[in-house]
PDB file of C-alpha atoms in Angstrom:
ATOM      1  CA  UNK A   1      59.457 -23.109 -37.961  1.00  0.00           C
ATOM      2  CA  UNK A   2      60.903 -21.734 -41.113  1.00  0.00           C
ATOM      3  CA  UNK A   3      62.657 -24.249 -43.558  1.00  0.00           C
ATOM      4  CA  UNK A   4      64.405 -23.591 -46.864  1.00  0.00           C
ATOM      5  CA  UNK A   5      63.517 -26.013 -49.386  1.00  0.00           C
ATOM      6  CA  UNK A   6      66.613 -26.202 -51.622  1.00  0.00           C
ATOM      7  CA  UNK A   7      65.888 -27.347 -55.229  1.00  0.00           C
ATOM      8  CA  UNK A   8      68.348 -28.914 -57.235  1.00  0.00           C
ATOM      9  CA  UNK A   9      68.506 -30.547 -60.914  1.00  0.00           C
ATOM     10  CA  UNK A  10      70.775 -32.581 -62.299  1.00  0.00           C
ATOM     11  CA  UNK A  11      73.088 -30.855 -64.660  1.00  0.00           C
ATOM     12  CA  UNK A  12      73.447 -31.365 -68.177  1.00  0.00           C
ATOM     13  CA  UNK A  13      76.472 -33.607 -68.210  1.00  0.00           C
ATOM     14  CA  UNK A  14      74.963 -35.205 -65.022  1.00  0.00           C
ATOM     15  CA  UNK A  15      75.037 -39.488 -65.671  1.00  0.00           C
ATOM     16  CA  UNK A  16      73.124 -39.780 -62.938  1.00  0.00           C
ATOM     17  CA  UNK A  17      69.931 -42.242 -63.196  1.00  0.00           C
ATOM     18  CA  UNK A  18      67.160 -39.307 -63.636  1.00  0.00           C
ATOM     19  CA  UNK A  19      64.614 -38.488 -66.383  1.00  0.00           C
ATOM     20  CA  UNK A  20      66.118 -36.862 -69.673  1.00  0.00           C
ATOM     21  CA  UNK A  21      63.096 -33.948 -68.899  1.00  0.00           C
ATOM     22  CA  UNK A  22      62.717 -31.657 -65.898  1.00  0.00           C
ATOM     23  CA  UNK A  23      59.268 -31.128 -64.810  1.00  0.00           C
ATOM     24  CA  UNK A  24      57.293 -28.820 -66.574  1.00  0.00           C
ATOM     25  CA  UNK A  25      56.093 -25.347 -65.824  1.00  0.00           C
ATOM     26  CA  UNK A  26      52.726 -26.278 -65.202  1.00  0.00           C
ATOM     27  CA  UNK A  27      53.912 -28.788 -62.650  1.00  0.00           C
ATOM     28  CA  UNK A  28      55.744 -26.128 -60.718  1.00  0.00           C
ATOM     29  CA  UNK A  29      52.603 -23.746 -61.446  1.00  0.00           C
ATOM     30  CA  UNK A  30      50.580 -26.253 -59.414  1.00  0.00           C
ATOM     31  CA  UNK A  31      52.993 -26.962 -56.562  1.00  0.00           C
ATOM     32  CA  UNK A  32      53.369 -22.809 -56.604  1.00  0.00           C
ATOM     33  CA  UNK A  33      49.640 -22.712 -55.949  1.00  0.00           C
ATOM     34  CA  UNK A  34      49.523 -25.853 -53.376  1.00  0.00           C
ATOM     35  CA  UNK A  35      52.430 -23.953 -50.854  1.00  0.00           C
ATOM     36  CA  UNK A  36      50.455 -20.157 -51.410  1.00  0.00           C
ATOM     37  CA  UNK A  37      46.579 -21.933 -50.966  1.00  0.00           C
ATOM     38  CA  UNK A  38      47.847 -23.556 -47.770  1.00  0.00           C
ATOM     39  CA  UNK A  39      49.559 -20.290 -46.475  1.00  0.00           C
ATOM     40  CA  UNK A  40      52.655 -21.789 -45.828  1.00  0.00           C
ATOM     41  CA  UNK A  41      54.939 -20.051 -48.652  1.00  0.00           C
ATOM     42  CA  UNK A  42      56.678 -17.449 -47.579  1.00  0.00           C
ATOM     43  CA  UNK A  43      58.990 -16.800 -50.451  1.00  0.00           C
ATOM     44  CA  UNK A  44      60.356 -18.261 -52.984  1.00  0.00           C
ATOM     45  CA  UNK A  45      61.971 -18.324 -57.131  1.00  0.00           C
ATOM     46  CA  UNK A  46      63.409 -19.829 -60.036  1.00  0.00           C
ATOM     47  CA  UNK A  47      67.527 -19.221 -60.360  1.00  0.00           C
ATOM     48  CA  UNK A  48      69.483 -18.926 -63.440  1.00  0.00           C
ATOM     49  CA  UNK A  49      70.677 -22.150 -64.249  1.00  0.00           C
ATOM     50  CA  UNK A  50      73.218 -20.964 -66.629  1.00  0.00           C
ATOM     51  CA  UNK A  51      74.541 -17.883 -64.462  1.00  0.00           C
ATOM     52  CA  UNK A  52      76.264 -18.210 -61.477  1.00  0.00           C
ATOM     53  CA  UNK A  53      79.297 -16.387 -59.892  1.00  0.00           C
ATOM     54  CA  UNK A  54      81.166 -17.729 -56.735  1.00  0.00           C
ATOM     55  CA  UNK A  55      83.152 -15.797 -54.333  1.00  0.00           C
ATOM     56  CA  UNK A  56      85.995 -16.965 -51.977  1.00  0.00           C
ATOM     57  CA  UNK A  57      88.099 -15.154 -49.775  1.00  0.00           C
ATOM     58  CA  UNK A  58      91.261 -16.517 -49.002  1.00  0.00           C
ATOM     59  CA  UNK A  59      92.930 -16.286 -45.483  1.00  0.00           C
ATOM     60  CA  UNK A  60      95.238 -12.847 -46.917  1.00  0.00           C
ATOM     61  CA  UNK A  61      92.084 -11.274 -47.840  1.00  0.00           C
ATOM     62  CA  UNK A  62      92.704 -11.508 -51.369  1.00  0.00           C
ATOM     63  CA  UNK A  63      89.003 -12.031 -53.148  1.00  0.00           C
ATOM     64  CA  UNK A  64      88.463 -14.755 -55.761  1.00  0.00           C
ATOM     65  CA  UNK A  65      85.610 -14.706 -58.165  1.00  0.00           C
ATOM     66  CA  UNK A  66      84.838 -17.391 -60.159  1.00  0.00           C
ATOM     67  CA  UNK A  67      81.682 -17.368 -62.946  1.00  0.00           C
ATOM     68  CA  UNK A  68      79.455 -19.739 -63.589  1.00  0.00           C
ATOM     69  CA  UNK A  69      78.222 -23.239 -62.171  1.00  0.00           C
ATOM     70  CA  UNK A  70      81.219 -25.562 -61.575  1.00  0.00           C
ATOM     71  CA  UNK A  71      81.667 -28.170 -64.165  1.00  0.00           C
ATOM     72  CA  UNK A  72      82.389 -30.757 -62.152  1.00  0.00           C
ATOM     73  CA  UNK A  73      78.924 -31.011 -59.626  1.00  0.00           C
ATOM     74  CA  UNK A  74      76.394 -33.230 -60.182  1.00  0.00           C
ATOM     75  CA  UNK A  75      73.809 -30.995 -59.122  1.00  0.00           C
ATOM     76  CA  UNK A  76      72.765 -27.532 -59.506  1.00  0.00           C
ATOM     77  CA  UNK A  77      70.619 -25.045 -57.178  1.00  0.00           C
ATOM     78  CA  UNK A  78      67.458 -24.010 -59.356  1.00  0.00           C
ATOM     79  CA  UNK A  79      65.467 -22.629 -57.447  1.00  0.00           C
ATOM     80  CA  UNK A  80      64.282 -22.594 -53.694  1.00  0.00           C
ATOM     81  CA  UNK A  81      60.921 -22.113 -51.302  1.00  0.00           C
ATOM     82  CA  UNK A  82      61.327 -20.331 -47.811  1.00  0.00           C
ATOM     83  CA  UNK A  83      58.297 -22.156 -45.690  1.00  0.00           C
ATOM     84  CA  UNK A  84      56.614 -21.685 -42.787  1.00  0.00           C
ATOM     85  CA  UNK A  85      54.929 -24.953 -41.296  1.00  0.00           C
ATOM     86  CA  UNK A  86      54.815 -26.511 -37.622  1.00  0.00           C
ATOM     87  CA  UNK A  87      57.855 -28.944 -37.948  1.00  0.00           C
ATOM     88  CA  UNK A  88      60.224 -30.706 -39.682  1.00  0.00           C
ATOM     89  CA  UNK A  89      57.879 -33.573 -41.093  1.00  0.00           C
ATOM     90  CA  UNK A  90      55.890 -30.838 -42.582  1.00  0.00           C
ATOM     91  CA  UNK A  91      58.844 -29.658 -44.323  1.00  0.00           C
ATOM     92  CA  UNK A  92      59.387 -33.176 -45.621  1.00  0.00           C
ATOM     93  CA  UNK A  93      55.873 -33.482 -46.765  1.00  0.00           C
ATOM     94  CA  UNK A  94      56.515 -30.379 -48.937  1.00  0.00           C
ATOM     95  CA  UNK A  95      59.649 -31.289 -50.043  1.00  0.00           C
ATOM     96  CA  UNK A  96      58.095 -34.776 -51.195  1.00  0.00           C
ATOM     97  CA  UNK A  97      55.379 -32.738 -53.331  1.00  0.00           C
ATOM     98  CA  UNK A  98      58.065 -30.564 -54.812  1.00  0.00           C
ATOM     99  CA  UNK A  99      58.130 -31.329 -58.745  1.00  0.00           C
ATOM    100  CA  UNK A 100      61.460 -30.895 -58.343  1.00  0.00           C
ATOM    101  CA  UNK A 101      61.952 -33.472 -56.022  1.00  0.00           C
ATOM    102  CA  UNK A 102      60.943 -36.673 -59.061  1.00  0.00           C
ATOM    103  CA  UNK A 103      63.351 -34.802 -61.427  1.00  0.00           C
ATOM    104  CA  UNK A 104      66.594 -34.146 -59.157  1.00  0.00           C
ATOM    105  CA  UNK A 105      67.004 -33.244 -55.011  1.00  0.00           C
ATOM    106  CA  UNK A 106      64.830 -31.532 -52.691  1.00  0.00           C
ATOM    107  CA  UNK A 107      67.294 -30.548 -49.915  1.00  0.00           C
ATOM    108  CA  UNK A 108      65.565 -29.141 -46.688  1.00  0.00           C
ATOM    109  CA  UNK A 109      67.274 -26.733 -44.342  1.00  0.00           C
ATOM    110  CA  UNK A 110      65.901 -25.155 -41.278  1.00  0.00           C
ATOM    111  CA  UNK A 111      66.380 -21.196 -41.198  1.00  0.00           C
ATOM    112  CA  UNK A 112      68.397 -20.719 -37.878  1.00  0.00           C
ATOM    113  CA  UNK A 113      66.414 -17.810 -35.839  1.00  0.00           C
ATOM    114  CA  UNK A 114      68.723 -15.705 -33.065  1.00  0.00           C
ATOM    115  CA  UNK A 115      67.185 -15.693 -29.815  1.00  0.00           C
ATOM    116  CA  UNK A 116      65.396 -12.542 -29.423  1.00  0.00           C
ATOM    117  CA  UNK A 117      67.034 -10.707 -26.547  1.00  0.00           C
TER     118      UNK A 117
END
């Protein structure tokens, strides 16, 4: 089964009870080689923390776009792993070993597959 590991970190103005430091590159560099050396990777990057632009549509059709991260959330997505392992428990095990997952949230989502037809 395939399951999106979404990572989030705390942001800046966060008061949250977390470490004043993310984890480091070489942590991620590690956990980036773990995920590819047990073939279970099958994407995954690093987002813009400071970039971000929302969309809404509104029920007239009328588009809103709104830049950058909203002020006001705790959290914000940086950065995500698309994996491929046999169930959910695996994808919790991953999750667990995520870097990001001592320094903020790991949230896991399972990638919903049409039936094929």
């Amino acid at each position: 089964m395939k399951y999106l590991l979404l990572i989030n970190t705390a942001s800046p103005d966060s008061t949250e009870d977390r470490p004043a430091e993310g984890p480091s590159v070489a942590e991620f560099m590690a956990y980036e080689k773990a995920v590819a050396d047990a073939g279970v990777k099958l994407d995954g990057n690093a987002l813009d923390l400071a970039n971000a632009t929302t969309v809404h549509v509104r029920p007239n059709g009328e588009r809103v776009v709104t830049d950058g991260p909203f002020a006001e959330t705790r959290e914000i997505v940086g950065g995500y792993y698309l994996i491929d392992v046999p169930d959910l428990d695996a994808a919790l095990d991953w999750a667990a070993r995520c870097p990001g997952a001592r320094h903020g949230t790991v949230q896991v989502r399972t990638v919903w597959e049409p039936p094929q037809s």
